[in-house]
Structure formats: C-alpha cells, structure tokens
CSV table of N, CA and C in Angstrom, one decimal:
chain,number,residue,atom,x,y,z
A,38,UNK,N,16.0,-3.7,19.1
A,38,UNK,CA,15.7,-4.2,17.8
A,38,UNK,C,16.9,-4.1,16.9
A,39,UNK,N,17.1,-5.2,16.2
A,39,UNK,CA,18.3,-5.2,15.2
A,39,UNK,C,17.8,-4.9,13.8
A,40,UNK,N,18.4,-3.9,13.2
A,40,UNK,CA,18.1,-3.6,11.8
A,40,UNK,C,18.8,-4.6,10.9
A,41,UNK,N,18.0,-5.1,9.9
A,41,UNK,CA,18.6,-6.2,9.1
A,41,UNK,C,18.2,-5.8,7.6
A,42,UNK,N,19.2,-5.9,6.7
A,42,UNK,CA,18.9,-5.7,5.3
A,42,UNK,C,18.7,-7.1,4.6
A,43,UNK,N,17.6,-7.1,3.8
A,43,UNK,CA,17.4,-8.3,3.1
A,43,UNK,C,17.3,-8.0,1.6
A,44,UNK,N,17.5,-9.0,0.8
A,44,UNK,CA,17.4,-8.8,-0.7
A,44,UNK,C,16.3,-9.8,-1.1
A,45,UNK,N,15.4,-9.2,-1.9
A,45,UNK,CA,14.3,-10.0,-2.5
A,45,UNK,C,14.2,-9.8,-4.0
A,46,UNK,N,13.6,-10.7,-4.6
A,46,UNK,CA,13.3,-10.6,-6.1
A,46,UNK,C,12.3,-9.4,-6.2
A,47,UNK,N,12.2,-8.8,-7.4
A,47,UNK,CA,11.2,-7.7,-7.6
A,47,UNK,C,9.8,-8.3,-7.4
A,48,UNK,N,8.9,-7.4,-6.9
A,48,UNK,CA,7.6,-7.8,-6.7
A,48,UNK,C,6.6,-7.0,-7.5
A,49,UNK,N,5.5,-7.5,-7.9
A,49,UNK,CA,4.4,-6.8,-8.5
A,49,UNK,C,3.4,-6.5,-7.5
A,50,UNK,N,3.0,-5.2,-7.3
A,50,UNK,CA,2.1,-4.8,-6.3
A,50,UNK,C,0.9,-4.1,-6.9
A,51,UNK,N,-0.3,-4.3,-6.3
A,51,UNK,CA,-1.5,-3.6,-6.6
A,51,UNK,C,-2.0,-3.0,-5.4
A,52,UNK,N,-2.4,-1.7,-5.4
A,52,UNK,CA,-2.9,-1.1,-4.2
A,52,UNK,C,-3.5,0.3,-4.5
A,53,UNK,N,-3.6,1.0,-3.4
A,53,UNK,CA,-4.2,2.4,-3.5
A,53,UNK,C,-3.1,3.3,-2.9
A,54,UNK,N,-2.8,4.4,-3.6
A,54,UNK,CA,-1.8,5.4,-3.2
A,54,UNK,C,-2.5,6.7,-3.0
A,55,UNK,N,-2.0,7.5,-2.0
A,55,UNK,CA,-2.6,8.8,-1.7
A,55,UNK,C,-1.5,9.7,-1.1
A,56,UNK,N,-1.5,10.9,-1.4
A,56,UNK,CA,-0.6,11.9,-0.7
A,56,UNK,C,-1.3,12.3,0.6
A,57,UNK,N,-0.5,12.2,1.7
A,57,UNK,CA,-1.1,12.4,3.1
A,57,UNK,C,-0.3,13.5,3.7
A,58,UNK,N,-0.9,14.4,4.4
A,58,UNK,CA,-0.3,15.5,5.1
A,58,UNK,C,0.2,15.0,6.4
A,59,UNK,N,1.5,15.3,6.8
A,59,UNK,CA,2.0,14.8,8.0
A,59,UNK,C,1.2,15.1,9.2
A,60,UNK,N,0.5,16.3,9.2
A,60,UNK,CA,-0.2,16.7,10.4
A,60,UNK,C,-1.6,16.0,10.5
A,61,UNK,N,-2.0,15.3,9.4
A,61,UNK,CA,-3.3,14.6,9.4
A,61,UNK,C,-3.2,13.1,9.2
A,62,UNK,N,-2.0,12.6,9.4
A,62,UNK,CA,-1.8,11.1,9.2
A,62,UNK,C,-2.8,10.3,10.0
A,63,UNK,N,-3.0,10.6,11.2
A,63,UNK,CA,-3.9,9.9,12.1
A,63,UNK,C,-5.3,9.8,11.5
A,64,UNK,N,-5.7,10.8,10.7
A,64,UNK,CA,-7.0,10.8,10.1
A,64,UNK,C,-7.0,10.2,8.7
A,65,UNK,N,-6.0,10.6,7.9
A,65,UNK,CA,-6.0,10.1,6.5
A,65,UNK,C,-5.6,8.7,6.3
A,66,UNK,N,-4.6,8.2,7.0
A,66,UNK,CA,-4.2,6.8,6.8
A,66,UNK,C,-5.3,5.8,7.0
A,67,UNK,N,-6.1,5.9,8.1
A,67,UNK,CA,-7.2,4.9,8.2
A,67,UNK,C,-8.2,5.0,7.1
A,68,UNK,N,-8.4,6.2,6.5
A,68,UNK,CA,-9.3,6.3,5.4
A,68,UNK,C,-8.8,5.6,4.2
A,69,UNK,N,-7.5,5.7,3.9
A,69,UNK,CA,-6.9,5.0,2.7
A,69,UNK,C,-6.9,3.5,3.0
A,70,UNK,N,-6.6,3.1,4.2
A,70,UNK,CA,-6.6,1.7,4.6
A,70,UNK,C,-8.0,1.1,4.3
A,71,UNK,N,-9.1,1.8,4.8
A,71,UNK,CA,-10.4,1.3,4.6
A,71,UNK,C,-10.8,1.2,3.2
A,72,UNK,N,-10.4,2.2,2.4
A,72,UNK,CA,-10.6,2.1,0.9
A,72,UNK,C,-10.0,0.9,0.3
A,73,UNK,N,-8.7,0.7,0.6
A,73,UNK,CA,-8.0,-0.5,0.1
A,73,UNK,C,-8.7,-1.8,0.5
A,74,UNK,N,-9.0,-1.9,1.7
A,74,UNK,CA,-9.6,-3.2,2.2
A,74,UNK,C,-11.0,-3.4,1.6
A,75,UNK,N,-11.8,-2.3,1.3
A,75,UNK,CA,-13.1,-2.4,0.7
A,75,UNK,C,-13.0,-2.9,-0.7
A,76,UNK,N,-11.8,-2.8,-1.3
A,76,UNK,CA,-11.6,-3.3,-2.7
A,76,UNK,C,-10.7,-4.5,-2.8
A,77,UNK,N,-10.3,-4.9,-1.7
A,77,UNK,CA,-9.2,-6.0,-1.6
A,77,UNK,C,-9.7,-7.3,-2.3
A,78,UNK,N,-10.9,-7.7,-2.1
A,78,UNK,CA,-11.4,-8.9,-2.7
A,78,UNK,C,-11.5,-8.9,-4.2
A,79,UNK,N,-11.5,-7.7,-4.8
A,79,UNK,CA,-11.5,-7.6,-6.3
A,79,UNK,C,-10.1,-7.9,-6.9
A,80,UNK,N,-9.1,-7.8,-6.1
A,80,UNK,CA,-7.7,-8.0,-6.6
A,80,UNK,C,-7.5,-9.5,-6.8
A,81,UNK,N,-7.1,-9.8,-8.0
A,81,UNK,CA,-6.9,-11.2,-8.4
A,81,UNK,C,-5.4,-11.6,-8.3
A,82,UNK,N,-5.1,-12.8,-8.3
A,82,UNK,CA,-3.7,-13.3,-8.4
A,82,UNK,C,-2.8,-12.9,-7.2
A,83,UNK,N,-3.4,-12.8,-6.0
A,83,UNK,CA,-2.7,-12.5,-4.8
A,83,UNK,C,-1.7,-13.6,-4.5
A,84,UNK,N,-0.4,-13.2,-4.3
A,84,UNK,CA,0.6,-14.2,-3.9
A,84,UNK,C,0.3,-14.8,-2.6
A,85,UNK,N,0.0,-14.0,-1.6
A,85,UNK,CA,-0.4,-14.5,-0.2
A,85,UNK,C,-1.5,-13.5,0.3
A,86,UNK,N,-2.7,-14.0,0.3
A,86,UNK,CA,-3.8,-13.1,0.6
A,86,UNK,C,-3.8,-12.6,2.1
A,87,UNK,N,-2.9,-13.1,2.9
A,87,UNK,CA,-2.8,-12.6,4.3
A,87,UNK,C,-1.7,-11.6,4.5
A,88,UNK,N,-1.1,-11.2,3.4
A,88,UNK,CA,0.0,-10.2,3.6
A,88,UNK,C,-0.3,-9.0,2.8
A,89,UNK,N,-0.2,-7.8,3.5
A,89,UNK,CA,-0.4,-6.5,3.0
A,89,UNK,C,0.9,-5.7,3.2
A,90,UNK,N,1.1,-4.6,2.5
A,90,UNK,CA,2.2,-3.7,2.6
A,90,UNK,C,1.7,-2.3,2.7
A,91,UNK,N,2.5,-1.5,3.4
A,91,UNK,CA,2.3,0.0,3.4
A,91,UNK,C,3.6,0.5,2.9
A,92,UNK,N,3.6,1.2,1.8
A,92,UNK,CA,4.9,1.8,1.3
A,92,UNK,C,4.7,3.3,1.5
A,93,UNK,N,5.8,3.9,1.9
A,93,UNK,CA,5.8,5.4,2.1
A,93,UNK,C,7.0,6.0,1.3
A,94,UNK,N,6.7,7.2,0.8
A,94,UNK,CA,7.8,8.0,0.1
A,94,UNK,C,7.5,9.4,0.4
A,95,UNK,N,8.6,10.1,0.7
A,95,UNK,CA,8.5,11.6,1.0
A,95,UNK,C,8.2,12.4,-0.3
A,96,UNK,N,7.6,13.5,-0.1
A,96,UNK,CA,7.4,14.4,-1.2
A,96,UNK,C,8.4,15.5,-1.1
A,97,UNK,N,8.5,16.3,-2.2
A,97,UNK,CA,9.5,17.4,-2.2
A,97,UNK,C,9.4,18.5,-1.1
A,98,UNK,N,8.1,18.7,-0.7
A,98,UNK,CA,7.9,19.8,0.2
A,98,UNK,C,8.1,19.4,1.7
A,99,UNK,N,8.3,18.1,2.0
A,99,UNK,CA,8.4,17.6,3.4
A,99,UNK,C,7.3,17.9,4.3
A,100,UNK,N,6.1,18.3,3.7
A,100,UNK,CA,4.9,18.5,4.5
A,100,UNK,C,3.9,17.4,4.4
A,101,UNK,N,4.3,16.5,3.4
A,101,UNK,CA,3.4,15.4,3.1
A,101,UNK,C,4.2,14.2,2.7
A,102,UNK,N,3.6,13.1,2.5
A,102,UNK,CA,4.2,11.9,2.0
A,102,UNK,C,3.2,11.1,1.2
A,103,UNK,N,3.7,10.2,0.4
A,103,UNK,CA,2.8,9.3,-0.4
A,103,UNK,C,2.7,8.0,0.4
A,104,UNK,N,1.5,7.5,0.7
A,104,UNK,CA,1.3,6.2,1.3
A,104,UNK,C,0.6,5.3,0.3
A,105,UNK,N,1.0,4.1,0.3
A,105,UNK,CA,0.4,3.1,-0.6
A,105,UNK,C,0.1,1.8,0.2
A,106,UNK,N,-1.1,1.5,0.3
A,106,UNK,CA,-1.5,0.2,0.9
A,106,UNK,C,-1.6,-0.8,-0.3
A,107,UNK,N,-1.0,-1.9,-0.3
A,107,UNK,CA,-1.0,-2.8,-1.4
A,107,UNK,C,-0.7,-4.3,-1.0
A,108,UNK,N,-0.8,-5.1,-2.0
A,108,UNK,CA,-0.5,-6.5,-1.8
A,108,UNK,C,0.2,-7.0,-3.1
A,109,UNK,N,1.0,-8.1,-2.9
A,109,UNK,CA,1.8,-8.7,-4.0
A,109,UNK,C,0.9,-9.6,-4.8
A,110,UNK,N,1.0,-9.5,-6.1
A,110,UNK,CA,0.3,-10.3,-7.1
A,110,UNK,C,1.3,-11.0,-8.0
A,111,UNK,N,0.8,-12.1,-8.6
A,111,UNK,CA,1.7,-12.8,-9.5
A,111,UNK,C,1.6,-12.3,-10.9
A,112,UNK,N,0.5,-11.6,-11.2
A,112,UNK,CA,0.2,-11.1,-12.6
A,112,UNK,C,-0.6,-9.8,-12.5
A,113,UNK,N,-0.1,-8.8,-13.2
A,113,UNK,CA,-0.8,-7.5,-13.2
A,113,UNK,C,-1.7,-7.2,-14.4
A,114,UNK,N,-2.0,-8.3,-15.2
A,114,UNK,CA,-2.8,-8.1,-16.4
A,114,UNK,C,-4.3,-7.9,-16.1
A,115,UNK,N,-4.7,-8.2,-14.9
A,115,UNK,CA,-6.1,-8.1,-14.5
A,115,UNK,C,-6.3,-7.2,-13.3
A,116,UNK,N,-6.1,-5.9,-13.5
A,116,UNK,CA,-6.2,-4.9,-12.4
A,116,UNK,C,-7.6,-4.4,-12.3
A,117,UNK,N,-8.2,-4.5,-11.1
A,117,UNK,CA,-9.6,-4.1,-11.0
A,117,UNK,C,-9.8,-2.6,-11.1
A,118,UNK,N,-10.9,-2.2,-11.7
A,118,UNK,CA,-11.2,-0.8,-11.7
A,118,UNK,C,-11.4,-0.2,-10.3
A,119,UNK,N,-10.9,1.0,-10.1
A,119,UNK,CA,-11.1,1.6,-8.8
A,119,UNK,C,-11.8,2.9,-8.9
C-alpha cells in the first residue's frame, strides 16, 4: 500500500464523539457507530449521504482516544438535538 498525502478544502462535519478506552475498543466503537447511525437521518444538508468518517485523536494519558463518527455537511446552522 502506498501512503499518499492529499489536500482538501476545510470540511464541516456533524457527528458523535466519545472517549474510548484502548482495551475496550472492540466493544465501545460499535456502540458509538450504532448511536451515530440511529441519528443519521436527522442530519440535514449532507454533502454525500453515502460517505461517513471516523476521526481519531489520542488523549494525554495514552490509555484512551477520542473517536468521532461523522458526515460532511454543507451547512451547520441546523444541527439536530442529540
């Protein structure tokens, strides 16, 4: 597999974020995904309804990370209640 760097315009994303323990990823990630998908239809202004993202960021303690399942939207003025 070849690693490739791409440049994109900034994106507006709406989704659900949660801190996940590294040792429980296999349990917690599917729960966050199901929660995101159960509310997906309420998200308006999707750029491409067939494209989802998972964003990951490490936390300071290195025992957990933040995961965010999200989708790109053209406008963030109408964010559904969660």
